[in-house]
Amino acid sequence: MSWRRNVKRLVGYGTALGGGLLVATWMMEEPASAWAPTSMELNHMNVRPKRPLPTRAEQLTTLETEQFDVLVIGGGATGSGCALDATTRGLKTALVEMDDFSSGTSSRSTKLIHGGVRYLQKAIMNFDVEQYRMVKEALHERSNLLQIAPHLSYPLPIMLPVYKLWQVPYYYAGIKAYDLVAGSKCVKSSYYLSKEKALEYFPMLRRDKLCGALVYYDGQHNDARMNLSIALTATRLGATVANHCKVLELTKERDEEGIQRLVGAKVRDELSGKEFNIRAKCIVNAAGPFTDSIRTMDDQKVNKICCPSSGTHIVLPGYYSPEEMGLLDPDTSDGRVIFFLPWQKLTIAGTTDSPCDVTANPAPREKDIQFILQEVKHYLSQDLEVRRGDVLSAWCGIRPLVSDPNKPDTQSLARNHIVHVSPTGLVTIAGGKWTTYRAMAVDAINAAVQAFDLSTTGPSQTDGLLLEGAHGWSPTLYIRLVQDAGLEPEVAKHLAQTYGDRAFSVTKLASLTGKRWPVVGRRIHSEFPYIHAEVRYAIKEYAATAVDVIARRTRLAFLNVQAAEESLPVIIDIMGEELKWSKAEKKRQHDMAMEFLRTEMGMKVHETTKAQALITDLSKEEKELYTHRFQSIDQERKGFISISDIRRSLRRQGEDVPGEVLHDILREIDTNRNGQVELEEYLAMMSAIKAGAIVNSRFAKMAEMEEERLRDEKRNKVSVERSGGGL
């Protein structure tokens, strides 16, 4: 019987938990960290760096002309962490990234800073001490990240709804074990909620059969900005870093004993095409999913050590979740875990976990998007219709998991890391996860120092080292931005939570709005708090392409692809002004950005889904209704609607809309891109709306209102004729 099976499961878990907690108790006292700096060292290191950021051109010149102790390949979280760790030990450090900082996996995470609840479950159930230590390390790093970048990271309560009574003690024991393992690093204590309280905190939850809920705490952050802050902190402290700088080959020379050793790398500036050599005593391979490609440059016969796995996330409107409460589905239909989290006033749902090939341009798959939507439906109230058209953005990231031939699938792989030093001296750091980037960097630089006998000023200094923007930040800093600069509160909060105390530098670049309020801070897009000044400041922070800005310096592409597309003309004009782009270069940047949005941010799969909504799905009555609406705009019966028709229709409705908005309205329905709307395109869109593939359409609303206007006009005309009467 099922109840007996559940009791056995509960007893088994309790036994395992008891044994696991005995191990936890034995290991609870953390040994003094071999790399933990003293309070005196931290006070010295946590003085706000005064060094201005060198320009990208200056960085490239330094890379070409000077020799380094350490050259790091890869500008993700781990690579940037390695550069920061090395430079704070007094090592002359360089870093190169073939794309942009955080352009790969590090910007495509679930945005959580966490120890790993499910990893702890596996550690306890399997008495796996290695996995336990990984969780404990991650919980320490979670606490550290919340401390060193408080403007970018914060505690987030995550609800675990319970629909079977026996699961209450089961999950309660698990999250209490999570608190216990965290020890003094526990963010906040977990707790139980009754059904009524759970629905009060998370009113979107499915009510039927809900027994209650458990709430535990992890951290959340702006991953791309955190990554960039690590790289910028390293730069402020003396490291030389360059994005869009690709490694072409590793250079070797024979040492005194005739053995080949790595002495540097040949690189290419992807913006200018110039190739040059960088000389370094030690090379650290922190290339994430591309780890094996760098290892192959060192030795073509080397075995692969990475097992790539793709994870898809989607972004939904903010009304799908409360502003300050996430949700965890621990038992999806295929055994994976789904998070459902508020982020940047919207909602993130994910992730999937599937083996994949390594690519620089991972694209989300429709079947993964549909899987997430179906899982979300299981936990949400029937009052909230989960629609494909509500997906504002979708992306896929590649996790560089460390392979283990004894385990059958990627879900069994722990996110622990390995450090390997090759015979020629290539130090590879692979595996791990976002939260443990710093610990990974410590291990990698420790290995480099030992292997090459590098002279340092001491052990690692990064535990507790404040990152860019954290030094003068406080929760009320945004008020000064409002009062001193004349920014609107939403924009001021965004700047303070993104740049920390560097927000004042951004504000100095802000232009006047021409309004009484706000005084400064012209928005890039009306729906988001990003302002023009951020584009100018992004260039100072090494943004070199439009994609750098829409994806990493702002998060528009990840939040709403439509808004990102609409923002491109403004962003490209500002960047063109700052970087002296020609008209041809502006077009090239626009084309590259649109390809990025279509391929990597889910726009292409959404267009395919809309196209699959057939006109035949409409009833005869619906086709007649929509044809009549179409003709209410196409009053000349041309068989198509031009931009002039749209302008006249809106003016008849009392709306005088700018030309760029008219083009936006046309583009959202003009699927064949011929500059006009045919009846078939309009019917296809209405069919897609009916199927839920599209949620809102300005054109559809305009046609509906135009039909109503004509109907009212006709009714009023008849009424006047009748009132004229006769004898």
Short mmCIF file of N, CA and C in Angstrom, two decimals, residues 379-491:
data_model
loop_
_atom_site.label_atom_id
_atom_site.label_comp_id
_atom_site.label_asym_id
_atom_site.label_seq_id
_atom_site.Cartn_x
_atom_site.Cartn_y
_atom_site.Cartn_z
N TYR A 379 1.55 23.86 -9.73
CA TYR A 379 1.59 24.51 -8.43
C TYR A 379 0.79 25.81 -8.36
N LEU A 380 0.29 26.27 -9.49
CA LEU A 380 -0.40 27.56 -9.49
C LEU A 380 -1.91 27.39 -9.55
N SER A 381 -2.58 28.39 -8.99
CA SER A 381 -4.05 28.40 -8.95
C SER A 381 -4.61 28.37 -10.37
N GLN A 382 -5.79 27.74 -10.50
CA GLN A 382 -6.44 27.70 -11.80
C GLN A 382 -6.92 29.08 -12.25
N ASP A 383 -6.98 30.02 -11.31
CA ASP A 383 -7.34 31.40 -11.66
C ASP A 383 -6.27 32.06 -12.52
N LEU A 384 -5.04 31.53 -12.43
CA LEU A 384 -3.93 32.08 -13.20
C LEU A 384 -3.65 31.15 -14.38
N GLU A 385 -4.03 31.59 -15.56
CA GLU A 385 -3.81 30.78 -16.76
C GLU A 385 -2.35 30.92 -17.20
N VAL A 386 -1.65 29.80 -17.24
CA VAL A 386 -0.25 29.80 -17.66
C VAL A 386 -0.21 29.71 -19.19
N ARG A 387 0.26 30.78 -19.82
CA ARG A 387 0.20 30.88 -21.28
C ARG A 387 1.60 30.97 -21.89
N ARG A 388 1.76 30.36 -23.04
CA ARG A 388 3.05 30.44 -23.75
C ARG A 388 3.38 31.88 -24.09
N GLY A 389 2.37 32.66 -24.39
CA GLY A 389 2.59 34.05 -24.75
C GLY A 389 3.08 34.92 -23.61
N ASP A 390 2.99 34.40 -22.38
CA ASP A 390 3.49 35.15 -21.21
C ASP A 390 5.00 35.06 -21.07
N VAL A 391 5.65 34.19 -21.83
CA VAL A 391 7.10 34.05 -21.74
C VAL A 391 7.75 35.27 -22.38
N LEU A 392 8.38 36.08 -21.56
CA LEU A 392 8.97 37.34 -22.02
C LEU A 392 10.37 37.14 -22.58
N SER A 393 11.05 36.12 -22.07
CA SER A 393 12.40 35.81 -22.52
C SER A 393 12.71 34.37 -22.13
N ALA A 394 13.60 33.74 -22.86
CA ALA A 394 14.01 32.37 -22.54
C ALA A 394 15.47 32.22 -22.93
N TRP A 395 16.24 31.57 -22.08
CA TRP A 395 17.65 31.40 -22.40
C TRP A 395 18.15 30.05 -21.92
N CYS A 396 19.29 29.67 -22.45
CA CYS A 396 19.90 28.38 -22.12
C CYS A 396 21.35 28.62 -21.74
N GLY A 397 21.77 28.04 -20.64
CA GLY A 397 23.17 28.12 -20.21
C GLY A 397 23.78 26.73 -20.18
N ILE A 398 25.08 26.65 -20.41
CA ILE A 398 25.78 25.35 -20.39
C ILE A 398 26.58 25.23 -19.11
N ARG A 399 26.23 24.25 -18.29
CA ARG A 399 26.97 24.00 -17.05
C ARG A 399 28.18 23.12 -17.36
N PRO A 400 29.36 23.54 -16.95
CA PRO A 400 30.55 22.72 -17.19
C PRO A 400 30.75 21.72 -16.05
N LEU A 401 29.95 20.67 -16.01
CA LEU A 401 30.04 19.70 -14.94
C LEU A 401 31.27 18.81 -15.12
N VAL A 402 31.80 18.36 -13.99
CA VAL A 402 32.93 17.43 -14.03
C VAL A 402 32.40 16.03 -14.22
N SER A 403 32.86 15.34 -15.24
CA SER A 403 32.32 14.02 -15.56
C SER A 403 32.82 12.96 -14.60
N ASP A 404 31.98 11.97 -14.38
CA ASP A 404 32.31 10.82 -13.55
C ASP A 404 31.74 9.59 -14.25
N PRO A 405 32.60 8.73 -14.84
CA PRO A 405 32.11 7.59 -15.62
C PRO A 405 31.32 6.57 -14.81
N ASN A 406 31.38 6.63 -13.48
CA ASN A 406 30.65 5.68 -12.64
C ASN A 406 29.21 6.09 -12.39
N LYS A 407 28.82 7.31 -12.85
CA LYS A 407 27.46 7.78 -12.63
C LYS A 407 26.73 7.88 -13.97
N PRO A 408 25.47 7.47 -14.02
CA PRO A 408 24.77 7.28 -15.29
C PRO A 408 24.28 8.53 -15.99
N ASP A 409 23.98 9.61 -15.27
CA ASP A 409 23.38 10.77 -15.93
C ASP A 409 23.85 12.05 -15.26
N THR A 410 23.61 13.17 -15.96
CA THR A 410 24.12 14.46 -15.47
C THR A 410 23.46 14.89 -14.18
N GLN A 411 22.24 14.38 -13.89
CA GLN A 411 21.58 14.77 -12.65
C GLN A 411 22.29 14.20 -11.43
N SER A 412 23.08 13.15 -11.63
CA SER A 412 23.81 12.54 -10.52
C SER A 412 25.17 13.20 -10.30
N LEU A 413 25.54 14.11 -11.20
CA LEU A 413 26.84 14.76 -11.07
C LEU A 413 26.80 15.87 -10.04
N ALA A 414 27.70 15.81 -9.07
CA ALA A 414 27.81 16.91 -8.12
C ALA A 414 28.53 18.07 -8.79
N ARG A 415 28.25 19.28 -8.34
CA ARG A 415 28.89 20.46 -8.94
C ARG A 415 30.22 20.76 -8.25
N ASN A 416 30.94 19.72 -7.83
CA ASN A 416 32.24 19.96 -7.22
C ASN A 416 33.27 20.26 -8.31
N HIS A 417 34.43 20.74 -7.90
CA HIS A 417 35.41 21.17 -8.89
C HIS A 417 36.70 20.38 -8.76
N ILE A 418 37.50 20.44 -9.81
CA ILE A 418 38.80 19.80 -9.79
C ILE A 418 39.85 20.82 -10.24
N VAL A 419 41.08 20.64 -9.77
CA VAL A 419 42.23 21.43 -10.22
C VAL A 419 43.26 20.45 -10.76
N HIS A 420 43.77 20.74 -11.95
CA HIS A 420 44.74 19.85 -12.57
C HIS A 420 45.88 20.66 -13.16
N VAL A 421 47.10 20.21 -12.97
CA VAL A 421 48.28 20.86 -13.55
C VAL A 421 48.89 19.90 -14.55
N SER A 422 48.97 20.32 -15.80
CA SER A 422 49.50 19.46 -16.86
C SER A 422 51.03 19.44 -16.82
N PRO A 423 51.66 18.48 -17.53
CA PRO A 423 53.14 18.42 -17.55
C PRO A 423 53.79 19.70 -18.07
N THR A 424 53.08 20.42 -18.95
CA THR A 424 53.66 21.67 -19.48
C THR A 424 53.34 22.88 -18.60
N GLY A 425 52.49 22.67 -17.59
CA GLY A 425 52.21 23.75 -16.65
C GLY A 425 50.87 24.44 -16.79
N LEU A 426 49.95 23.86 -17.56
CA LEU A 426 48.62 24.46 -17.66
C LEU A 426 47.80 24.10 -16.42
N VAL A 427 47.39 25.12 -15.67
CA VAL A 427 46.57 24.90 -14.47
C VAL A 427 45.10 25.01 -14.89
N THR A 428 44.37 23.91 -14.77
CA THR A 428 42.96 23.89 -15.16
C THR A 428 42.07 23.84 -13.93
N ILE A 429 41.12 24.73 -13.86
CA ILE A 429 40.10 24.71 -12.81
C ILE A 429 38.77 24.46 -13.52
N ALA A 430 38.07 23.37 -13.16
CA ALA A 430 36.86 22.98 -13.87
C ALA A 430 35.80 22.48 -12.91
N GLY A 431 34.54 22.56 -13.36
CA GLY A 431 33.42 22.10 -12.53
C GLY A 431 32.94 23.20 -11.61
N GLY A 432 32.44 22.81 -10.45
CA GLY A 432 31.97 23.77 -9.47
C GLY A 432 30.67 24.42 -9.87
N LYS A 433 30.32 25.49 -9.17
CA LYS A 433 29.11 26.23 -9.49
C LYS A 433 29.31 27.69 -9.12
N TRP A 434 28.35 28.53 -9.48
CA TRP A 434 28.50 29.99 -9.31
C TRP A 434 28.88 30.34 -7.87
N THR A 435 28.15 29.78 -6.92
CA THR A 435 28.32 30.17 -5.52
C THR A 435 29.74 29.95 -5.03
N THR A 436 30.41 28.90 -5.53
CA THR A 436 31.74 28.55 -5.01
C THR A 436 32.87 29.08 -5.88
N TYR A 437 32.59 30.10 -6.70
CA TYR A 437 33.63 30.61 -7.59
C TYR A 437 34.89 31.01 -6.83
N ARG A 438 34.71 31.63 -5.65
CA ARG A 438 35.86 32.15 -4.90
C ARG A 438 36.73 31.02 -4.36
N ALA A 439 36.08 29.99 -3.80
CA ALA A 439 36.83 28.84 -3.28
C ALA A 439 37.57 28.13 -4.42
N MET A 440 36.93 28.06 -5.58
CA MET A 440 37.58 27.47 -6.74
C MET A 440 38.81 28.28 -7.14
N ALA A 441 38.67 29.59 -7.12
CA ALA A 441 39.80 30.46 -7.47
C ALA A 441 40.95 30.29 -6.49
N VAL A 442 40.63 30.17 -5.22
CA VAL A 442 41.67 29.98 -4.20
C VAL A 442 42.45 28.70 -4.49
N ASP A 443 41.73 27.61 -4.76
CA ASP A 443 42.39 26.34 -5.04
C ASP A 443 43.25 26.41 -6.30
N ALA A 444 42.75 27.11 -7.32
CA ALA A 444 43.50 27.21 -8.58
C ALA A 444 44.78 28.01 -8.39
N ILE A 445 44.71 29.14 -7.71
CA ILE A 445 45.90 29.97 -7.51
C ILE A 445 46.86 29.31 -6.52
N ASN A 446 46.33 28.60 -5.53
CA ASN A 446 47.21 27.82 -4.65
C ASN A 446 48.03 26.83 -5.47
N ALA A 447 47.37 26.14 -6.39
CA ALA A 447 48.06 25.16 -7.24
C ALA A 447 49.10 25.85 -8.12
N ALA A 448 48.76 27.02 -8.65
CA ALA A 448 49.68 27.76 -9.50
C ALA A 448 50.92 28.21 -8.72
N VAL A 449 50.69 28.74 -7.53
CA VAL A 449 51.80 29.20 -6.69
C VAL A 449 52.74 28.05 -6.37
N GLN A 450 52.14 26.89 -6.04
CA GLN A 450 52.95 25.73 -5.68
C GLN A 450 53.70 25.17 -6.89
N ALA A 451 53.02 25.05 -8.02
CA ALA A 451 53.63 24.44 -9.21
C ALA A 451 54.75 25.29 -9.79
N PHE A 452 54.64 26.62 -9.68
CA PHE A 452 55.61 27.50 -10.32
C PHE A 452 56.47 28.27 -9.31
N ASP A 453 56.26 27.95 -8.05
CA ASP A 453 57.03 28.60 -6.98
C ASP A 453 56.97 30.12 -7.12
N LEU A 454 55.73 30.62 -7.31
CA LEU A 454 55.53 32.06 -7.49
C LEU A 454 55.70 32.78 -6.16
N SER A 455 56.29 33.95 -6.20
CA SER A 455 56.51 34.75 -5.00
C SER A 455 55.29 35.63 -4.74
N THR A 456 54.62 35.41 -3.61
CA THR A 456 53.41 36.17 -3.26
C THR A 456 53.62 36.97 -1.99
N THR A 457 52.69 37.87 -1.75
CA THR A 457 52.74 38.66 -0.51
C THR A 457 52.07 37.93 0.65
N GLY A 458 51.48 36.77 0.36
CA GLY A 458 50.80 36.01 1.40
C GLY A 458 49.71 35.13 0.81
N PRO A 459 48.91 34.51 1.66
CA PRO A 459 47.82 33.64 1.18
C PRO A 459 46.67 34.47 0.60
N SER A 460 45.62 33.78 0.19
CA SER A 460 44.47 34.44 -0.42
C SER A 460 43.87 35.50 0.50
N GLN A 461 43.43 36.60 -0.10
CA GLN A 461 42.86 37.72 0.65
C GLN A 461 41.37 37.94 0.35
N THR A 462 40.75 37.04 -0.40
CA THR A 462 39.43 37.36 -0.95
C THR A 462 38.25 37.01 -0.05
N ASP A 463 38.47 36.26 1.02
CA ASP A 463 37.36 35.94 1.93
C ASP A 463 37.03 37.19 2.74
N GLY A 464 35.91 37.83 2.43
CA GLY A 464 35.53 39.07 3.10
C GLY A 464 35.94 40.32 2.36
N LEU A 465 36.62 40.18 1.21
CA LEU A 465 37.06 41.34 0.43
C LEU A 465 35.88 41.95 -0.31
N LEU A 466 35.58 43.22 -0.03
CA LEU A 466 34.43 43.89 -0.65
C LEU A 466 34.65 44.07 -2.15
N LEU A 467 33.57 43.89 -2.91
CA LEU A 467 33.63 44.04 -4.35
C LEU A 467 33.25 45.45 -4.78
N GLU A 468 33.45 45.73 -6.05
CA GLU A 468 33.15 47.04 -6.65
C GLU A 468 31.76 47.52 -6.26
N GLY A 469 31.69 48.71 -5.66
CA GLY A 469 30.40 49.31 -5.31
C GLY A 469 29.94 49.06 -3.90
N ALA A 470 30.60 48.15 -3.17
CA ALA A 470 30.11 47.76 -1.84
C ALA A 470 30.61 48.67 -0.73
N HIS A 471 31.70 49.38 -0.95
CA HIS A 471 32.37 50.08 0.15
C HIS A 471 31.51 51.14 0.82
N GLY A 472 30.83 51.97 0.04
CA GLY A 472 30.03 53.04 0.62
C GLY A 472 28.54 52.82 0.49
N TRP A 473 28.15 51.58 0.19
CA TRP A 473 26.72 51.31 -0.03
C TRP A 473 25.97 51.17 1.28
N SER A 474 24.72 51.60 1.28
CA SER A 474 23.80 51.35 2.39
C SER A 474 22.40 51.21 1.79
N PRO A 475 21.48 50.59 2.51
CA PRO A 475 20.13 50.42 1.97
C PRO A 475 19.41 51.72 1.64
N THR A 476 19.88 52.83 2.24
CA THR A 476 19.22 54.12 2.00
C THR A 476 20.01 55.02 1.05
N LEU A 477 21.03 54.46 0.41
CA LEU A 477 21.86 55.27 -0.49
C LEU A 477 21.02 55.88 -1.61
N TYR A 478 20.01 55.15 -2.07
CA TYR A 478 19.20 55.64 -3.20
C TYR A 478 18.50 56.96 -2.87
N ILE A 479 18.22 57.21 -1.59
CA ILE A 479 17.54 58.45 -1.20
C ILE A 479 18.42 59.65 -1.53
N ARG A 480 19.72 59.50 -1.33
CA ARG A 480 20.64 60.59 -1.68
C ARG A 480 20.62 60.85 -3.18
N LEU A 481 20.48 59.79 -3.98
CA LEU A 481 20.41 59.96 -5.43
C LEU A 481 19.15 60.72 -5.83
N VAL A 482 18.06 60.43 -5.13
CA VAL A 482 16.80 61.15 -5.40
C VAL A 482 16.94 62.61 -5.01
N GLN A 483 17.43 62.85 -3.81
CA GLN A 483 17.48 64.21 -3.26
C GLN A 483 18.55 65.07 -3.91
N ASP A 484 19.75 64.48 -4.15
CA ASP A 484 20.87 65.27 -4.66
C ASP A 484 20.86 65.42 -6.17
N ALA A 485 20.42 64.37 -6.88
CA ALA A 485 20.52 64.38 -8.34
C ALA A 485 19.19 64.65 -9.03
N GLY A 486 18.07 64.40 -8.33
CA GLY A 486 16.77 64.59 -8.96
C GLY A 486 16.32 63.41 -9.79
N LEU A 487 16.75 62.20 -9.39
CA LEU A 487 16.31 60.98 -10.06
C LEU A 487 14.97 60.52 -9.49
N GLU A 488 14.15 59.85 -10.31
CA GLU A 488 12.93 59.27 -9.77
C GLU A 488 13.30 58.07 -8.89
N PRO A 489 12.54 57.80 -7.83
CA PRO A 489 12.92 56.76 -6.86
C PRO A 489 13.18 55.39 -7.46
N GLU A 490 12.37 54.96 -8.44
CA GLU A 490 12.59 53.64 -9.03
C GLU A 490 13.94 53.55 -9.71
N VAL A 491 14.30 54.59 -10.43
CA VAL A 491 15.60 54.62 -11.11
C VAL A 491 16.72 54.68 -10.08
#
